[in-house]
Short mmCIF file of C-alpha atoms in Angstrom, two decimals:
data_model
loop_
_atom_site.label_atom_id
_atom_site.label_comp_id
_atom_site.label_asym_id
_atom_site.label_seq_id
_atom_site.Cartn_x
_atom_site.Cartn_y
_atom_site.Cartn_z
CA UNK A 147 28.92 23.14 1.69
CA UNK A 148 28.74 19.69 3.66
CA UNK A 149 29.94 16.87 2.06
CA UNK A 150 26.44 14.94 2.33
CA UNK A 151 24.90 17.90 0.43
CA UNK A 152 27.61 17.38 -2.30
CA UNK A 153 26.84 13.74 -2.61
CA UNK A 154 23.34 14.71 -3.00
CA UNK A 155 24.09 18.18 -5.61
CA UNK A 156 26.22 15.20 -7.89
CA UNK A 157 23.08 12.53 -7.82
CA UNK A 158 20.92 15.41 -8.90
CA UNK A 159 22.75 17.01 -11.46
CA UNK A 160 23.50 13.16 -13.08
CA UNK A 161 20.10 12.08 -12.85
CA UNK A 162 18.81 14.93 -14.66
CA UNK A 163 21.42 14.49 -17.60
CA UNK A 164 19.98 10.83 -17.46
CA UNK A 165 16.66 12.53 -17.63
CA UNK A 166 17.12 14.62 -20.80
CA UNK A 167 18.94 11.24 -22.53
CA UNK A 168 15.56 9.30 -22.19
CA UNK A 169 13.28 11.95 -22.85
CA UNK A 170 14.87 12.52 -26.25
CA UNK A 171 14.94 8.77 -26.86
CA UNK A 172 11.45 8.48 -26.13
CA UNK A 173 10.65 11.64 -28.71
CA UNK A 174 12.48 9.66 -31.52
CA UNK A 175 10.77 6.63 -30.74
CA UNK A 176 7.26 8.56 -30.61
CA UNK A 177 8.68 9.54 -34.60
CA UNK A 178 10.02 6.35 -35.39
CA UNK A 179 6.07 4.84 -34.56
CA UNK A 180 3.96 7.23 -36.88
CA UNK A 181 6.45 5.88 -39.83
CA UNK A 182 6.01 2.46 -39.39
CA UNK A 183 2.35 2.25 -38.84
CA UNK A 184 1.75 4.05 -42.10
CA UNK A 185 4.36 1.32 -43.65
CA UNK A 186 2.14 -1.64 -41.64
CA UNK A 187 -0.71 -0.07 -43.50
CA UNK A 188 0.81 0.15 -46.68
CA UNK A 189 1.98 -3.70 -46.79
CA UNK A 190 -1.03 -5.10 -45.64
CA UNK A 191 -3.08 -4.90 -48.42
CA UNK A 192 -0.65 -6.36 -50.94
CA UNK A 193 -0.19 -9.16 -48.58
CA UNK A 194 -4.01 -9.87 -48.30
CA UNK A 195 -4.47 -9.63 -51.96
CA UNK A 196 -1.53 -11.96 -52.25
CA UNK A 197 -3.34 -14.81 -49.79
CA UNK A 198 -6.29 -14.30 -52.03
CA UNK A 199 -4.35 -15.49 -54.65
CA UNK A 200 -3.00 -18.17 -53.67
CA UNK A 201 -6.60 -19.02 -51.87
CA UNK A 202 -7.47 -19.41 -55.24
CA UNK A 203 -5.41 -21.16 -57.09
CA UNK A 204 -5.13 -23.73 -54.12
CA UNK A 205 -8.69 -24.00 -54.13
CA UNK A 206 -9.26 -24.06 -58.01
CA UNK A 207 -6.59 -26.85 -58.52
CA UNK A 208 -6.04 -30.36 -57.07
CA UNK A 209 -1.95 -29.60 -57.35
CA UNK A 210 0.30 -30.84 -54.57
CA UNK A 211 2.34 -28.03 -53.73
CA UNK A 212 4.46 -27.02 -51.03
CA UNK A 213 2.77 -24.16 -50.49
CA UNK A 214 -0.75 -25.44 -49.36
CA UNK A 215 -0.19 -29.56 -49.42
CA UNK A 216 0.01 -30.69 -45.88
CA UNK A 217 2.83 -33.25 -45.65
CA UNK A 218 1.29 -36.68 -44.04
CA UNK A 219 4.37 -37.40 -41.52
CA UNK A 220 6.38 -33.79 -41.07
CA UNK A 221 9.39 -34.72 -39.75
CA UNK A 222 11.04 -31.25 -39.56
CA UNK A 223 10.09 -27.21 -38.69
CA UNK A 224 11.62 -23.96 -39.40
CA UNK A 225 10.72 -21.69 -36.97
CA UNK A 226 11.90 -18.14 -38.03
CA UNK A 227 12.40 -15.34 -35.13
CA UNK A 228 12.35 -11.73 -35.10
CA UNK A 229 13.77 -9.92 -32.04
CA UNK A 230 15.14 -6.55 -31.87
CA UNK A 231 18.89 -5.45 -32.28
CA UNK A 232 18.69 -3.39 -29.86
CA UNK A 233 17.55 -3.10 -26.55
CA UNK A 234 16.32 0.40 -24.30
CA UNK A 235 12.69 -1.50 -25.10
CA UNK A 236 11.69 -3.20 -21.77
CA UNK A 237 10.56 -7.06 -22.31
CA UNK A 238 9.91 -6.72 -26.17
CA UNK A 239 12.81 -8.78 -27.44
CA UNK A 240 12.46 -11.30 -24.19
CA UNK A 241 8.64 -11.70 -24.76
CA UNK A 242 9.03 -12.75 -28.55
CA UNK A 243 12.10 -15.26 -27.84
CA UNK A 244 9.45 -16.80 -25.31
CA UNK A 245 7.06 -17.84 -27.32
CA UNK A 246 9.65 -18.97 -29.94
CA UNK A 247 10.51 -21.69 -26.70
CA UNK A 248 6.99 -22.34 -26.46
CA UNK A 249 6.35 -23.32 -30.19
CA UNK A 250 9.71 -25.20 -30.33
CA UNK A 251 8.75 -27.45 -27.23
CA UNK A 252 5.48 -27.63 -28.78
CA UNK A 253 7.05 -28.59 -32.18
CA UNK A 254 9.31 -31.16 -30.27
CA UNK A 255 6.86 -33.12 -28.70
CA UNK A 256 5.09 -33.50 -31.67
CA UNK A 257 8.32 -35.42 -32.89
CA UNK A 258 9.85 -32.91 -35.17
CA UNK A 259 13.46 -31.03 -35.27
CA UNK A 260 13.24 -27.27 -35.10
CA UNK A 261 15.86 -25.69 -37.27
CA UNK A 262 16.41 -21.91 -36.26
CA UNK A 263 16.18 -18.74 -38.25
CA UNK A 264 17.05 -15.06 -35.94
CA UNK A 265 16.57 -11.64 -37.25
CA UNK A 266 17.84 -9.34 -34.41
CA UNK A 267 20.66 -9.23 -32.01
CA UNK A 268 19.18 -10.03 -28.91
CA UNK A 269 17.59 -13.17 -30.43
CA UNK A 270 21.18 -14.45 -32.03
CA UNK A 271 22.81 -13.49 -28.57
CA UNK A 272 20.32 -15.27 -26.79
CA UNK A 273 20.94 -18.71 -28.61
CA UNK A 274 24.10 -18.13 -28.92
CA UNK A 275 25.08 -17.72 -25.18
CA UNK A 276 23.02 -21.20 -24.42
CA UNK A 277 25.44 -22.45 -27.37
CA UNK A 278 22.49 -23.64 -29.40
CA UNK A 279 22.22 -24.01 -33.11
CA UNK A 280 21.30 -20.89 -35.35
CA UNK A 281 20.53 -22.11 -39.09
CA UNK A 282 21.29 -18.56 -40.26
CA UNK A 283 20.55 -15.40 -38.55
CA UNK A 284 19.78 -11.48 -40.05
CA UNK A 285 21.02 -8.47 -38.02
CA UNK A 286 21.31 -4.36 -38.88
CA UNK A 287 17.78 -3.71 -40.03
CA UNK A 288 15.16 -4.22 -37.40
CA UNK A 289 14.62 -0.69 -36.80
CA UNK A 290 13.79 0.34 -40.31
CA UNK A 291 13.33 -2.76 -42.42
CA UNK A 292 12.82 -3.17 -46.32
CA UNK A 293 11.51 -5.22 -48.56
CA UNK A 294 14.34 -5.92 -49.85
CA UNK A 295 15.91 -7.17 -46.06
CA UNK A 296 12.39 -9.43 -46.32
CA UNK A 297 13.62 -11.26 -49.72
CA UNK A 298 17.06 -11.45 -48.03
CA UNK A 299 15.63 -13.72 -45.30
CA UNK A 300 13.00 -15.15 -47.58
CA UNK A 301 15.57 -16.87 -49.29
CA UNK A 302 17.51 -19.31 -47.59
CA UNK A 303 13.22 -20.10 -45.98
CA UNK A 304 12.11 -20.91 -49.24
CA UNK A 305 14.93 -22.94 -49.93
CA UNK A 306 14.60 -25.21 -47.13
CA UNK A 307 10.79 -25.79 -48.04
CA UNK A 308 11.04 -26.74 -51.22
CA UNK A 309 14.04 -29.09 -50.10
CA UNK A 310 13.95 -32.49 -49.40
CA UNK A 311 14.21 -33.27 -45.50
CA UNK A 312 16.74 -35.70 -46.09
CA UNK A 313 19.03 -33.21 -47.24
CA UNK A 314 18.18 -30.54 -45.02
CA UNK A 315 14.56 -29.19 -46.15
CA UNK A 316 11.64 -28.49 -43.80
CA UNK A 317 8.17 -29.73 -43.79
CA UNK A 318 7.04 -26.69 -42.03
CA UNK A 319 7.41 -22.96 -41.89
CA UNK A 320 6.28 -20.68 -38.96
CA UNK A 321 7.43 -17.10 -37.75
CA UNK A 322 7.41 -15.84 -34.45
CA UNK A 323 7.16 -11.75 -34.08
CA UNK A 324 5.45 -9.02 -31.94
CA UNK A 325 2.30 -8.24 -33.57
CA UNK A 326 1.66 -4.00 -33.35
CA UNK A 327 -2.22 -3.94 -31.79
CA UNK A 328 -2.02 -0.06 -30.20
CA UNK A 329 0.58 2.37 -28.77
CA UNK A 330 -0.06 0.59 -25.38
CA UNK A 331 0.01 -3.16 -26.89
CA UNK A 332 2.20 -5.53 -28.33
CA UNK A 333 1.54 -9.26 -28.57
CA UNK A 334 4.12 -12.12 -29.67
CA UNK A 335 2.05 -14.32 -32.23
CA UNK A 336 3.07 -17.43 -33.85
CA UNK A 337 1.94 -17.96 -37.05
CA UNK A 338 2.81 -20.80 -39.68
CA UNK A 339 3.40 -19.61 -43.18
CA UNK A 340 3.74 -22.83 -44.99
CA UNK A 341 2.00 -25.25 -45.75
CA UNK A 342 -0.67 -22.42 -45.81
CA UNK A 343 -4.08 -23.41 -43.91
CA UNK A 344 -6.53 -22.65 -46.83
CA UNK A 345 -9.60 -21.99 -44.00
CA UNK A 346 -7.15 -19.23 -42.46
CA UNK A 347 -6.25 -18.16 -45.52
CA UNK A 348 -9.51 -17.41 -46.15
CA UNK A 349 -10.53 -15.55 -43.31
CA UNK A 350 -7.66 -13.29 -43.30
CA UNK A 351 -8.42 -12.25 -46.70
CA UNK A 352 -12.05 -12.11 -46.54
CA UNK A 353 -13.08 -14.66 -49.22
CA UNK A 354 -14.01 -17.22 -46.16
CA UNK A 355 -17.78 -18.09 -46.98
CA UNK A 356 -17.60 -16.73 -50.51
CA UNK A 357 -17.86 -19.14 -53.87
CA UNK A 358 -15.09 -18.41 -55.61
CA UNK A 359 -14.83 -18.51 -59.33
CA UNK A 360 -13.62 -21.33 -61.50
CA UNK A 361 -10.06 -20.25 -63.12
CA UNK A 362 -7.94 -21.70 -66.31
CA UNK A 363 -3.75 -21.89 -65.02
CA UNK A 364 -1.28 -21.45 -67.92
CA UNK A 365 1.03 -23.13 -68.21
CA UNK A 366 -0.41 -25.11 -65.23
CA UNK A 367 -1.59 -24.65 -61.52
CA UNK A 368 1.82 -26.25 -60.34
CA UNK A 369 4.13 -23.31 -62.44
CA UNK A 370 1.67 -20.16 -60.93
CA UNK A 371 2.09 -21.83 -57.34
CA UNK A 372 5.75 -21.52 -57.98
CA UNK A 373 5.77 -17.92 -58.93
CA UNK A 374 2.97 -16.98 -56.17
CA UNK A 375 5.10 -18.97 -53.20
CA UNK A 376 8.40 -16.53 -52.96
CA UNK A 377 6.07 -13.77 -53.32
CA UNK A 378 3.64 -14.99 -50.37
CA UNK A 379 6.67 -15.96 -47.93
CA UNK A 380 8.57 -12.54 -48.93
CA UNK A 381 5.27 -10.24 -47.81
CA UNK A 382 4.29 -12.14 -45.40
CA UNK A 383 7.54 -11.65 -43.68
CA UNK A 384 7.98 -8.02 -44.74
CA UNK A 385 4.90 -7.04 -42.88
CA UNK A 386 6.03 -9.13 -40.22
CA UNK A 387 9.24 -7.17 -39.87
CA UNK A 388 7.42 -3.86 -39.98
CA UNK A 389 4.94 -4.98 -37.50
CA UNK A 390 7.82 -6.04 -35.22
CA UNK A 391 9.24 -2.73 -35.96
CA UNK A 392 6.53 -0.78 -34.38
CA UNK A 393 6.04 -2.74 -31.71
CA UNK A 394 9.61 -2.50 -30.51
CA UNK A 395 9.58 1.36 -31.28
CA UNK A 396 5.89 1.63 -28.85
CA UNK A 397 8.04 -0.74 -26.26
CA UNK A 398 11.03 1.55 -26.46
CA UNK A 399 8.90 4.61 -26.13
CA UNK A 400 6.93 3.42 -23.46
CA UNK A 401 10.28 2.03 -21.48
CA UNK A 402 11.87 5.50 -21.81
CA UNK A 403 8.62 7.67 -20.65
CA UNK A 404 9.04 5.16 -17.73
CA UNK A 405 12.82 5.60 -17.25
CA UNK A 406 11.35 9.28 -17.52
CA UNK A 407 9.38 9.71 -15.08
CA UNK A 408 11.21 7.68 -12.51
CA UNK A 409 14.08 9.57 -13.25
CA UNK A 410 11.97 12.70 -12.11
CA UNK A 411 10.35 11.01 -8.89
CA UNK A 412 14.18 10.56 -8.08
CA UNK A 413 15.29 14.08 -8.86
CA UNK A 414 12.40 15.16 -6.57
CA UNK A 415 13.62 12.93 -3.79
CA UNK A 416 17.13 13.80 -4.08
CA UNK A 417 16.08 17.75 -3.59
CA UNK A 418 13.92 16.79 -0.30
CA UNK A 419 16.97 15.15 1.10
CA UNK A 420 19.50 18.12 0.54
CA UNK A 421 17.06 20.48 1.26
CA UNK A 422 17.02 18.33 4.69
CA UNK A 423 20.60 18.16 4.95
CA UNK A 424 21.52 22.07 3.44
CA UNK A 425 18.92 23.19 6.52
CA UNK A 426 20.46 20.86 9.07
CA UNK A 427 24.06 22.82 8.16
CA UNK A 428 21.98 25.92 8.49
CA UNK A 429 20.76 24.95 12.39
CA UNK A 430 23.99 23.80 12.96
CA UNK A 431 25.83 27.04 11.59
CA UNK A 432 23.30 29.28 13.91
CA UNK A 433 23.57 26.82 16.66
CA UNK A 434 27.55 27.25 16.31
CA UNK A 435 27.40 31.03 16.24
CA UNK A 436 24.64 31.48 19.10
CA UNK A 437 26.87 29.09 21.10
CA UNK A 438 29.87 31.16 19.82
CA UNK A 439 28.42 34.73 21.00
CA UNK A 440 26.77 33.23 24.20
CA UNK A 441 30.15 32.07 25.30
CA UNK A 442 32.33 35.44 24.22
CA UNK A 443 29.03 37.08 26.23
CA UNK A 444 30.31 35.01 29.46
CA UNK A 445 33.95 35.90 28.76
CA UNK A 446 33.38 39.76 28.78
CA UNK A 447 30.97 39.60 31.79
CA UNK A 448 33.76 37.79 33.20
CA UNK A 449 36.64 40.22 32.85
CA UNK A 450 34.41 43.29 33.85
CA UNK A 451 34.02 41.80 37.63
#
């Protein structure tokens, strides 16, 4: 065997091993994608019934609260990111850190600081290799996320809203994720949490148009806001997480089918060209041997004169 065809033999017989690598990735992902839709689904309805809650209240009470009070001056925005921790899953994680720039230049030139909040490790290696400031970052969970990974990062949010900005608080809340539409689409969406936009709040749970009733709060308005805002900013991000979850498991599945069927194109090229070379040896072998006989042919005619 020549030593192109070799060189060829090895490309083929790695690039199918690559082959069978991404073909099984892009199985699990297929898996991975039934299981969080049915948790999106799941979610959503506790989340809706949650804004129609607080729709409610907010509407049935002349309370200032954090939670649907729009602060006259805002000074300062949390802007909480969810990226993936891994990657295999084309421009998923790159898409949703670029419209986290977009809404923090946005946020900036309306004259407020941008504190950052990452979930994922592409996002936290992202800021961190432009050495900019993280608040607090979440990693380990963006695959399969819980509600119980939501409350984690609901926490130190909450916190900084119902802070002072003086001593670190926020006057705003929004999250940036990939929103799952299809199997074949993913959109980045920026959406602010708090203060909560009652008309949006509205449509999104279906009450927009209709006359709500009037409601008695015990012990007051301002106490069922407090219960009802960890609650809203813990679902709301929960169902974020699992949307993000699907999306980057539909991104990973389509990236590997890609990877997939390149991989295959390649493998089919690579057999043309040592097919190309195995039957130039072949030529060359026959062309060696007819040369070989022709010329021992002319040596025995030779000796018999």
């Amino acid at each position: 065997m020549g030593a192109q065809l070799r060189v060829y033999k090895r490309r083929i017989k790695s690039v199918t091993a690559t082959k069978k690598i991404t073909k099984a990735m892009e199985m699990i992902a297929a898996s991975r994608i039934v299981k969080a839709q049915r948790q999106v689904a799941a979610s959503t309805p506790y989340a809706t019934e949650l804004t129609r809650a607080v729709t409610a209240v907010a509407t049935g009470s002349n309370t200032k609260h954090p939670l649907t009070t729009e602060v006259d001056a805002p000074v300062r925005a949390a802007i909480l990111l969810i990226t993936s921790d891994r990657g295999l899953a084309g421009g998923y994680s790159a898409n949703a850190i670029k419209a986290a720039e977009q809404l923090t230049e946005q946020l900036r030139g309306e004259g407020k600081e941008v504190d950052a909040y990452i979930v994922g490790r592409k996002g936290v290696a992202y800021y961190g290799f432009r050495e900019r400031k993280v608040t607090e970052s979440w990693t380990g969970f963006t695959d399969n996320p819980t509600y119980a990974d939501a409350k984690k990062v609901a926490g130190p949010l909450i916190a900084a809203v119902q802070q002072d900005t003086a001593e670190g608080g926020v006057d705003e809340l929004h999250i940036v994720f990939t929103e799952f539409v299809s199997m074949l689409t993913q959109t980045p969406v920026q959406n602010r949490l708090l203060p909560l936009s009652l008309e949006k709040a509205a449509e999104e749970s279906g009450t927009k148009g209709e006359i709500l009733p009037l409601f008695d709060f015990e012990p007051s308005a301002e106490d069922v806001l407090d219960a009802l805002l960890p609650r809203y900013v813990e679902s709301r991000i929960y169902n974020a997480l699992l949307q993000a979850a699907a999306s980057k498991h539909a991104a990973t599945r389509r990236a590997m089918k890609s990877a997939t069927d390149n991989a295959g194109e390649l493998i089919k090229s690579l057999s043309r060209l040592a097919n190309a070379a195995r039957q130039a040896e072949i030529t060359q072998e026959i062309s060696e041997i007819v040369g070989g006989a022709s010329a021992l042919a002319d040596a025995t005619a030779g000796s018999d004169k």
